[in-house]
PDB file of C-alpha atoms and ligand atoms in Angstrom:
ATOM      1  CA  UNK Q   8       0.000   0.000   0.000  1.00  0.00           C
ATOM      2  CA  UNK Q   9       1.594   3.234  -1.157  1.00  0.00           C
ATOM      3  CA  UNK Q  10      -1.305   5.619  -1.437  1.00  0.00           C
ATOM      4  CA  UNK Q  11      -3.070   6.794   1.668  1.00  0.00           C
ATOM      5  CA  UNK Q  12      -6.693   7.817   1.571  1.00  0.00           C
ATOM      6  CA  UNK Q  13      -7.326  10.658  -0.845  1.00  0.00           C
ATOM      7  CA  UNK Q  14      -3.802  10.711  -2.239  1.00  0.00           C
ATOM      8  CA  UNK Q  15      -3.713  12.575  -5.505  1.00  0.00           C
ATOM      9  CA  UNK Q  16      -1.875  11.509  -8.629  1.00  0.00           C
ATOM     10  CA  UNK Q  17       0.564  14.377  -8.101  1.00  0.00           C
ATOM     11  CA  UNK Q  18       1.404  13.084  -4.646  1.00  0.00           C
ATOM     12  CA  UNK Q  19       1.828   9.564  -6.018  1.00  0.00           C
ATOM     13  CA  UNK Q  20       4.042  10.950  -8.781  1.00  0.00           C
ATOM     14  CA  UNK Q  21       6.288  12.533  -6.124  1.00  0.00           C
ATOM     15  CA  UNK Q  22       6.679   9.189  -4.384  1.00  0.00           C
ATOM     16  CA  UNK Q  23       7.340   7.427  -7.663  1.00  0.00           C
ATOM     17  CA  UNK Q  24      10.126   9.904  -8.439  1.00  0.00           C
ATOM     18  CA  UNK Q  25      12.067   8.559  -5.472  1.00  0.00           C
ATOM     19  CA  UNK Q  26      11.662   4.902  -6.531  1.00  0.00           C
ATOM     20  CA  UNK Q  27      14.941   2.994  -6.966  1.00  0.00           C
ATOM     21  CA  UNK Q  28      13.417  -0.485  -7.024  1.00  0.00           C
ATOM     22  CA  UNK Q  29      14.991  -1.487 -10.343  1.00  0.00           C
ATOM     23  CA  UNK Q  30      17.922  -0.444 -12.485  1.00  0.00           C
ATOM     24  CA  UNK Q  31      15.855   1.425 -15.074  1.00  0.00           C
ATOM     25  CA  UNK Q  32      15.964   4.604 -12.974  1.00  0.00           C
ATOM     26  CA  UNK Q  33      19.750   4.786 -13.500  1.00  0.00           C
ATOM     27  CA  UNK Q  34      19.465   5.453 -17.215  1.00  0.00           C
ATOM     28  CA  UNK Q  35      16.440   7.679 -17.367  1.00  0.00           C
ATOM     29  CA  UNK Q  36      16.280  11.372 -18.207  1.00  0.00           C
ATOM     30  CA  UNK Q  37      12.758  11.742 -16.826  1.00  0.00           C
ATOM     31  CA  UNK Q  38      10.279   9.610 -15.006  1.00  0.00           C
ATOM     32  CA  UNK Q  39       7.254   9.047 -17.256  1.00  0.00           C
ATOM     33  CA  UNK Q  40       4.465   8.730 -14.711  1.00  0.00           C
ATOM     34  CA  UNK Q  41       1.350   9.342 -16.794  1.00  0.00           C
ATOM     35  CA  UNK Q  42      -0.748  12.015 -18.411  1.00  0.00           C
ATOM     36  CA  UNK Q  43      -4.407  12.913 -18.676  1.00  0.00           C
ATOM     37  CA  UNK Q  44      -7.516  13.495 -16.684  1.00  0.00           C
ATOM     38  CA  UNK Q  45      -7.468  12.083 -13.167  1.00  0.00           C
ATOM     39  CA  UNK Q  46     -11.259  11.715 -13.299  1.00  0.00           C
ATOM     40  CA  UNK Q  47     -11.250   9.800 -16.553  1.00  0.00           C
ATOM     41  CA  UNK Q  48     -13.212   6.577 -16.755  1.00  0.00           C
ATOM     42  CA  UNK Q  49     -11.023   5.259 -19.579  1.00  0.00           C
ATOM     43  CA  UNK Q  50      -7.341   4.433 -19.220  1.00  0.00           C
ATOM     44  CA  UNK Q  51      -4.754   3.382 -21.775  1.00  0.00           C
ATOM     45  CA  UNK Q  52      -1.676   1.467 -20.727  1.00  0.00           C
ATOM     46  CA  UNK Q  53       1.416   1.004 -22.870  1.00  0.00           C
ATOM     47  CA  UNK Q  54       4.646  -0.799 -22.257  1.00  0.00           C
ATOM     48  CA  UNK Q  55       7.253   1.751 -21.254  1.00  0.00           C
ATOM     49  CA  UNK Q  56       8.719   5.080 -22.321  1.00  0.00           C
ATOM     50  CA  UNK Q  57      10.698   5.382 -25.542  1.00  0.00           C
ATOM     51  CA  UNK Q  58      13.278   8.004 -26.387  1.00  0.00           C
ATOM     52  CA  UNK Q  59      10.945  10.983 -26.815  1.00  0.00           C
ATOM     53  CA  UNK Q  60       8.914  10.055 -23.761  1.00  0.00           C
ATOM     54  CA  UNK Q  61      12.094   9.842 -21.687  1.00  0.00           C
ATOM     55  CA  UNK Q  62      13.238  13.236 -22.961  1.00  0.00           C
ATOM     56  CA  UNK Q  63       9.889  14.962 -22.457  1.00  0.00           C
ATOM     57  CA  UNK Q  64       8.568  13.124 -19.389  1.00  0.00           C
ATOM     58  CA  UNK Q  65       5.181  12.194 -20.869  1.00  0.00           C
ATOM     59  CA  UNK Q  66       3.852   8.921 -22.321  1.00  0.00           C
ATOM     60  CA  UNK Q  67       3.245   8.488 -26.033  1.00  0.00           C
ATOM     61  CA  UNK Q  68       4.660  11.752 -27.332  1.00  0.00           C
ATOM     62  CA  UNK Q  69       6.743  10.290 -30.170  1.00  0.00           C
ATOM     63  CA  UNK Q  70       5.516   8.986 -33.522  1.00  0.00           C
ATOM     64  CA  UNK Q  71       3.488   6.209 -31.963  1.00  0.00           C
ATOM     65  CA  UNK Q  72       1.878   8.767 -29.665  1.00  0.00           C
ATOM     66  CA  UNK Q  73       0.793  10.859 -32.632  1.00  0.00           C
ATOM     67  CA  UNK Q  74      -0.920   7.802 -34.059  1.00  0.00           C
ATOM     68  CA  UNK Q  75      -2.526   7.037 -30.704  1.00  0.00           C
ATOM     69  CA  UNK Q  76      -3.838  10.605 -30.479  1.00  0.00           C
ATOM     70  CA  UNK Q  77      -5.387  10.256 -33.953  1.00  0.00           C
ATOM     71  CA  UNK Q  78      -7.118   7.002 -33.027  1.00  0.00           C
ATOM     72  CA  UNK Q  79      -8.399   8.587 -29.815  1.00  0.00           C
ATOM     73  CA  UNK Q  80      -9.704  11.622 -31.673  1.00  0.00           C
ATOM     74  CA  UNK Q  81     -11.793   9.425 -33.974  1.00  0.00           C
ATOM     75  CA  UNK Q  82     -13.819   8.301 -30.969  1.00  0.00           C
ATOM     76  CA  UNK Q  83     -13.909  11.688 -29.222  1.00  0.00           C
ATOM     77  CA  UNK Q  84     -11.245  10.852 -26.701  1.00  0.00           C
ATOM     78  CA  UNK Q  85      -8.236  12.978 -25.904  1.00  0.00           C
ATOM     79  CA  UNK Q  86      -5.448  13.058 -23.352  1.00  0.00           C
ATOM     80  CA  UNK Q  87      -6.330  16.709 -22.714  1.00  0.00           C
ATOM     81  CA  UNK Q  88      -9.900  15.892 -21.841  1.00  0.00           C
ATOM     82  CA  UNK Q  89     -11.147  12.463 -20.987  1.00  0.00           C
ATOM     83  CA  UNK Q  90      -8.522   9.714 -20.852  1.00  0.00           C
ATOM     84  CA  UNK Q  91      -5.524   8.888 -18.718  1.00  0.00           C
ATOM     85  CA  UNK Q  92      -2.453   7.286 -20.285  1.00  0.00           C
ATOM     86  CA  UNK Q  93       0.292   5.415 -18.446  1.00  0.00           C
ATOM     87  CA  UNK Q  94       2.749   2.590 -18.946  1.00  0.00           C
ATOM     88  CA  UNK Q  95       3.654  -0.685 -17.257  1.00  0.00           C
ATOM     89  CA  UNK Q  96       7.141   0.682 -16.472  1.00  0.00           C
ATOM     90  CA  UNK Q  97       7.777   4.353 -15.760  1.00  0.00           C
ATOM     91  CA  UNK Q  98      11.436   4.578 -16.799  1.00  0.00           C
ATOM     92  CA  UNK Q  99      12.813   3.972 -20.278  1.00  0.00           C
ATOM     93  CA  UNK Q 100      14.350   0.555 -20.869  1.00  0.00           C
ATOM     94  CA  UNK Q 101      17.724   0.955 -22.608  1.00  0.00           C
ATOM     95  CA  UNK Q 102      17.503   0.963 -26.410  1.00  0.00           C
ATOM     96  CA  UNK Q 103      13.739   0.395 -26.082  1.00  0.00           C
ATOM     97  CA  UNK Q 104      14.175  -3.258 -25.142  1.00  0.00           C
ATOM     98  CA  UNK Q 105      11.206  -5.013 -23.540  1.00  0.00           C
ATOM     99  CA  UNK Q 106      10.989  -4.317 -19.809  1.00  0.00           C
ATOM    100  CA  UNK Q 107      12.276  -7.361 -17.921  1.00  0.00           C
ATOM    101  CA  UNK Q 108       9.914  -9.369 -15.716  1.00  0.00           C
ATOM    102  CA  UNK Q 109      11.605  -8.101 -12.538  1.00  0.00           C
ATOM    103  CA  UNK Q 110      11.309  -4.480 -13.732  1.00  0.00           C
ATOM    104  CA  UNK Q 111       7.634  -4.990 -14.492  1.00  0.00           C
ATOM    105  CA  UNK Q 112       7.073  -6.710 -11.142  1.00  0.00           C
ATOM    106  CA  UNK Q 113       8.587  -3.764  -9.291  1.00  0.00           C
ATOM    107  CA  UNK Q 114       6.937  -1.023 -11.310  1.00  0.00           C
ATOM    108  CA  UNK Q 115       3.437  -2.400 -11.589  1.00  0.00           C
ATOM    109  CA  UNK Q 116       2.696  -1.307  -8.033  1.00  0.00           C
ATOM    110  CA  UNK Q 117       2.685   2.311  -9.241  1.00  0.00           C
ATOM    111  CA  UNK Q 118       0.181   1.489 -11.954  1.00  0.00           C
ATOM    112  CA  UNK Q 119      -2.013  -0.322  -9.436  1.00  0.00           C
ATOM    113  CA  UNK Q 120      -1.970   2.783  -7.260  1.00  0.00           C
ATOM    114  CA  UNK Q 121      -2.907   4.868 -10.305  1.00  0.00           C
ATOM    115  CA  UNK Q 122      -5.849   2.496 -10.862  1.00  0.00           C
ATOM    116  CA  UNK Q 123      -6.908   2.941  -7.223  1.00  0.00           C
ATOM    117  CA  UNK Q 124      -6.948   6.719  -7.539  1.00  0.00           C
ATOM    118  CA  UNK Q 125      -8.508   6.966 -11.005  1.00  0.00           C
ATOM    119  CA  UNK Q 126     -10.805   3.923 -10.743  1.00  0.00           C
ATOM    120  CA  UNK Q 127     -11.203   3.505 -14.512  1.00  0.00           C
ATOM    121  CA  UNK Q 128     -14.191   1.568 -15.826  1.00  0.00           C
ATOM    122  CA  UNK Q 129     -12.324   0.496 -18.956  1.00  0.00           C
ATOM    123  CA  UNK Q 130      -8.591  -0.134 -19.363  1.00  0.00           C
ATOM    124  CA  UNK Q 131      -7.190  -0.518 -22.874  1.00  0.00           C
ATOM    125  CA  UNK Q 132      -3.887  -2.384 -23.044  1.00  0.00           C
ATOM    126  CA  UNK Q 133      -1.690  -1.178 -25.878  1.00  0.00           C
ATOM    127  CA  UNK Q 134       0.303  -4.160 -27.084  1.00  0.00           C
ATOM    128  CA  UNK Q 135       1.475  -7.505 -25.809  1.00  0.00           C
ATOM    129  CA  UNK Q 136       3.434  -6.443 -22.744  1.00  0.00           C
ATOM    130  CA  UNK Q 137       0.537  -4.523 -21.182  1.00  0.00           C
ATOM    131  CA  UNK Q 138      -2.075  -7.098 -22.210  1.00  0.00           C
ATOM    132  CA  UNK Q 139      -0.057 -10.028 -20.857  1.00  0.00           C
ATOM    133  CA  UNK Q 140       0.506  -8.184 -17.587  1.00  0.00           C
ATOM    134  CA  UNK Q 141      -3.002  -6.886 -17.050  1.00  0.00           C
ATOM    135  CA  UNK Q 142      -5.259  -9.382 -18.830  1.00  0.00           C
ATOM    136  CA  UNK Q 143      -3.603 -12.778 -19.061  1.00  0.00           C
ATOM    137  CA  UNK Q 144       0.006 -14.048 -19.369  1.00  0.00           C
ATOM    138  CA  UNK Q 145      -0.876 -15.930 -22.553  1.00  0.00           C
ATOM    139  CA  UNK Q 146      -2.739 -13.060 -24.226  1.00  0.00           C
ATOM    140  CA  UNK Q 147      -2.211 -13.022 -28.006  1.00  0.00           C
ATOM    141  CA  UNK Q 148      -2.882  -9.614 -29.538  1.00  0.00           C
ATOM    142  CA  UNK Q 149      -3.401 -11.008 -33.024  1.00  0.00           C
ATOM    143  CA  UNK Q 150      -6.126 -13.382 -31.801  1.00  0.00           C
ATOM    144  CA  UNK Q 151      -7.707 -11.552 -28.885  1.00  0.00           C
ATOM    145  CA  UNK Q 152      -7.525  -7.868 -29.774  1.00  0.00           C
ATOM    146  CA  UNK Q 153     -10.813  -6.059 -29.320  1.00  0.00           C
ATOM    147  CA  UNK Q 154     -12.255  -8.537 -26.795  1.00  0.00           C
ATOM    148  CA  UNK Q 155     -13.570  -7.044 -23.557  1.00  0.00           C
ATOM    149  CA  UNK Q 156     -12.683  -9.030 -20.469  1.00  0.00           C
ATOM    150  CA  UNK Q 157     -14.116  -8.242 -17.050  1.00  0.00           C
ATOM    151  CA  UNK Q 158     -11.761  -8.405 -14.082  1.00  0.00           C
ATOM    152  CA  UNK Q 159     -13.279  -7.281 -10.824  1.00  0.00           C
ATOM    153  CA  UNK Q 160     -15.177  -4.081 -11.523  1.00  0.00           C
ATOM    154  CA  UNK Q 161     -13.074  -3.164 -14.539  1.00  0.00           C
ATOM    155  CA  UNK Q 162     -13.316  -4.080 -18.225  1.00  0.00           C
ATOM    156  CA  UNK Q 163     -10.017  -4.702 -19.991  1.00  0.00           C
ATOM    157  CA  UNK Q 164      -9.372  -4.777 -23.708  1.00  0.00           C
ATOM    158  CA  UNK Q 165      -6.134  -5.413 -25.569  1.00  0.00           C
ATOM    159  CA  UNK Q 166      -5.287  -3.913 -28.918  1.00  0.00           C
ATOM    160  CA  UNK Q 167      -2.283  -3.383 -31.146  1.00  0.00           C
ATOM    161  CA  UNK Q 168       0.534  -1.212 -29.869  1.00  0.00           C
ATOM    162  CA  UNK Q 169       0.741   1.981 -31.981  1.00  0.00           C
ATOM    163  CA  UNK Q 170       4.451   1.315 -32.654  1.00  0.00           C
ATOM    164  CA  UNK Q 171       3.497  -2.073 -34.074  1.00  0.00           C
ATOM    165  CA  UNK Q 172       0.930  -0.329 -36.283  1.00  0.00           C
ATOM    166  CA  UNK Q 173       3.662   1.957 -37.630  1.00  0.00           C
ATOM    167  CA  UNK Q 174       5.727  -1.114 -38.482  1.00  0.00           C
ATOM    168  CA  UNK Q 175       2.817  -3.182 -39.799  1.00  0.00           C
ATOM    169  CA  UNK Q 176       0.246  -0.717 -41.193  1.00  0.00           C
ATOM    170  CA  UNK Q 177      -1.832  -3.608 -42.502  1.00  0.00           C
ATOM    171  CA  UNK Q 178      -3.125  -4.011 -38.923  1.00  0.00           C
ATOM    172  CA  UNK Q 179      -4.416  -0.439 -38.706  1.00  0.00           C
ATOM    173  CA  UNK Q 180      -7.870  -1.427 -39.908  1.00  0.00           C
ATOM    174  CA  UNK Q 181      -8.213  -4.022 -37.142  1.00  0.00           C
ATOM    175  CA  UNK Q 182      -6.991  -1.510 -34.556  1.00  0.00           C
ATOM    176  CA  UNK Q 183      -9.459   1.046 -35.875  1.00  0.00           C
ATOM    177  CA  UNK Q 184     -12.249  -1.500 -35.394  1.00  0.00           C
ATOM    178  CA  UNK Q 185     -11.089  -2.021 -31.793  1.00  0.00           C
ATOM    179  CA  UNK Q 186     -11.357   1.719 -31.141  1.00  0.00           C
ATOM    180  CA  UNK Q 187     -14.847   1.755 -32.643  1.00  0.00           C
ATOM    181  CA  UNK Q 188     -15.756  -1.192 -30.404  1.00  0.00           C
ATOM    182  CA  UNK Q 189     -14.456   0.850 -27.475  1.00  0.00           C
ATOM    183  CA  UNK Q 190     -16.685   3.717 -28.449  1.00  0.00           C
ATOM    184  CA  UNK Q 191     -19.632   1.281 -28.624  1.00  0.00           C
ATOM    185  CA  UNK Q 192     -18.785  -0.075 -25.178  1.00  0.00           C
ATOM    186  CA  UNK Q 193     -18.579   3.439 -23.681  1.00  0.00           C
ATOM    187  CA  UNK Q 194     -22.061   4.141 -25.045  1.00  0.00           C
ATOM    188  CA  UNK Q 195     -23.456   0.767 -23.972  1.00  0.00           C
ATOM    189  CA  UNK Q 196     -22.164   1.293 -20.415  1.00  0.00           C
ATOM    190  CA  UNK Q 197     -23.463   4.835 -20.443  1.00  0.00           C
ATOM    191  CA  UNK Q 198     -20.089   6.173 -19.395  1.00  0.00           C
ATOM    192  CA  UNK Q 199     -20.064   9.966 -19.432  1.00  0.00           C
ATOM    193  CA  UNK Q 200     -16.857  11.076 -21.095  1.00  0.00           C
TER     194      UNK Q 200
HETATM  195  N1  URA M 563       5.551   3.098 -26.234  1.00  0.00           N
HETATM  196  C1  URA M 563       4.967   2.797 -25.036  1.00  0.00           C
HETATM  197  O1  URA M 563       4.628   1.664 -24.763  1.00  0.00           O
HETATM  198  N2  URA M 563       4.766   3.790 -24.196  1.00  0.00           N
HETATM  199  C2  URA M 563       5.100   5.055 -24.454  1.00  0.00           C
HETATM  200  O2  URA M 563       4.876   5.905 -23.596  1.00  0.00           O
HETATM  201  C3  URA M 563       5.698   5.330 -25.694  1.00  0.00           C
HETATM  202  C4  URA M 563       5.913   4.344 -26.558  1.00  0.00           C
END
């Protein structure tokens, strides 16, 4: 338990800044804690900061972030308004390698605290690392993208990572359909965004 009652995201961010639980903090320029509306009912979770995110201190601000912002805009979502975006690990893995299991194990506690404060109704996992961590260890994005899975009070959905879409644009149509399904789910659940 890190967060006391009524802890804000800013206070949690301060605590996270002091974290030295894994070696990723040694190589970072900035901690990439998260961005968006604290009261949002929809959260997006990626894998970990890349180069631009490390330099600027915010998630998804590089090329993949531009694509994510476009997909969000199509369904009337925006980091400035009604979503919160974070990552499984808060410090950049060297050369953008996958975060190691131990790094994920240490860092996920911060994400769990973010969940406790924000209490999202829907969490969208961007890519394999987030989906395998938050939905199921054997999650396969190619087979299970777009499926909504209830865990506790929260619905989870996995979709393609925007970086993967830049590398394999042929999957953009499927990702687009996942975002439309998300919009449908928001309406169906009567979530006010
Ligand atoms: N990729 C991620 O998974 N997260 C970011 O913040 C940027 C790129």
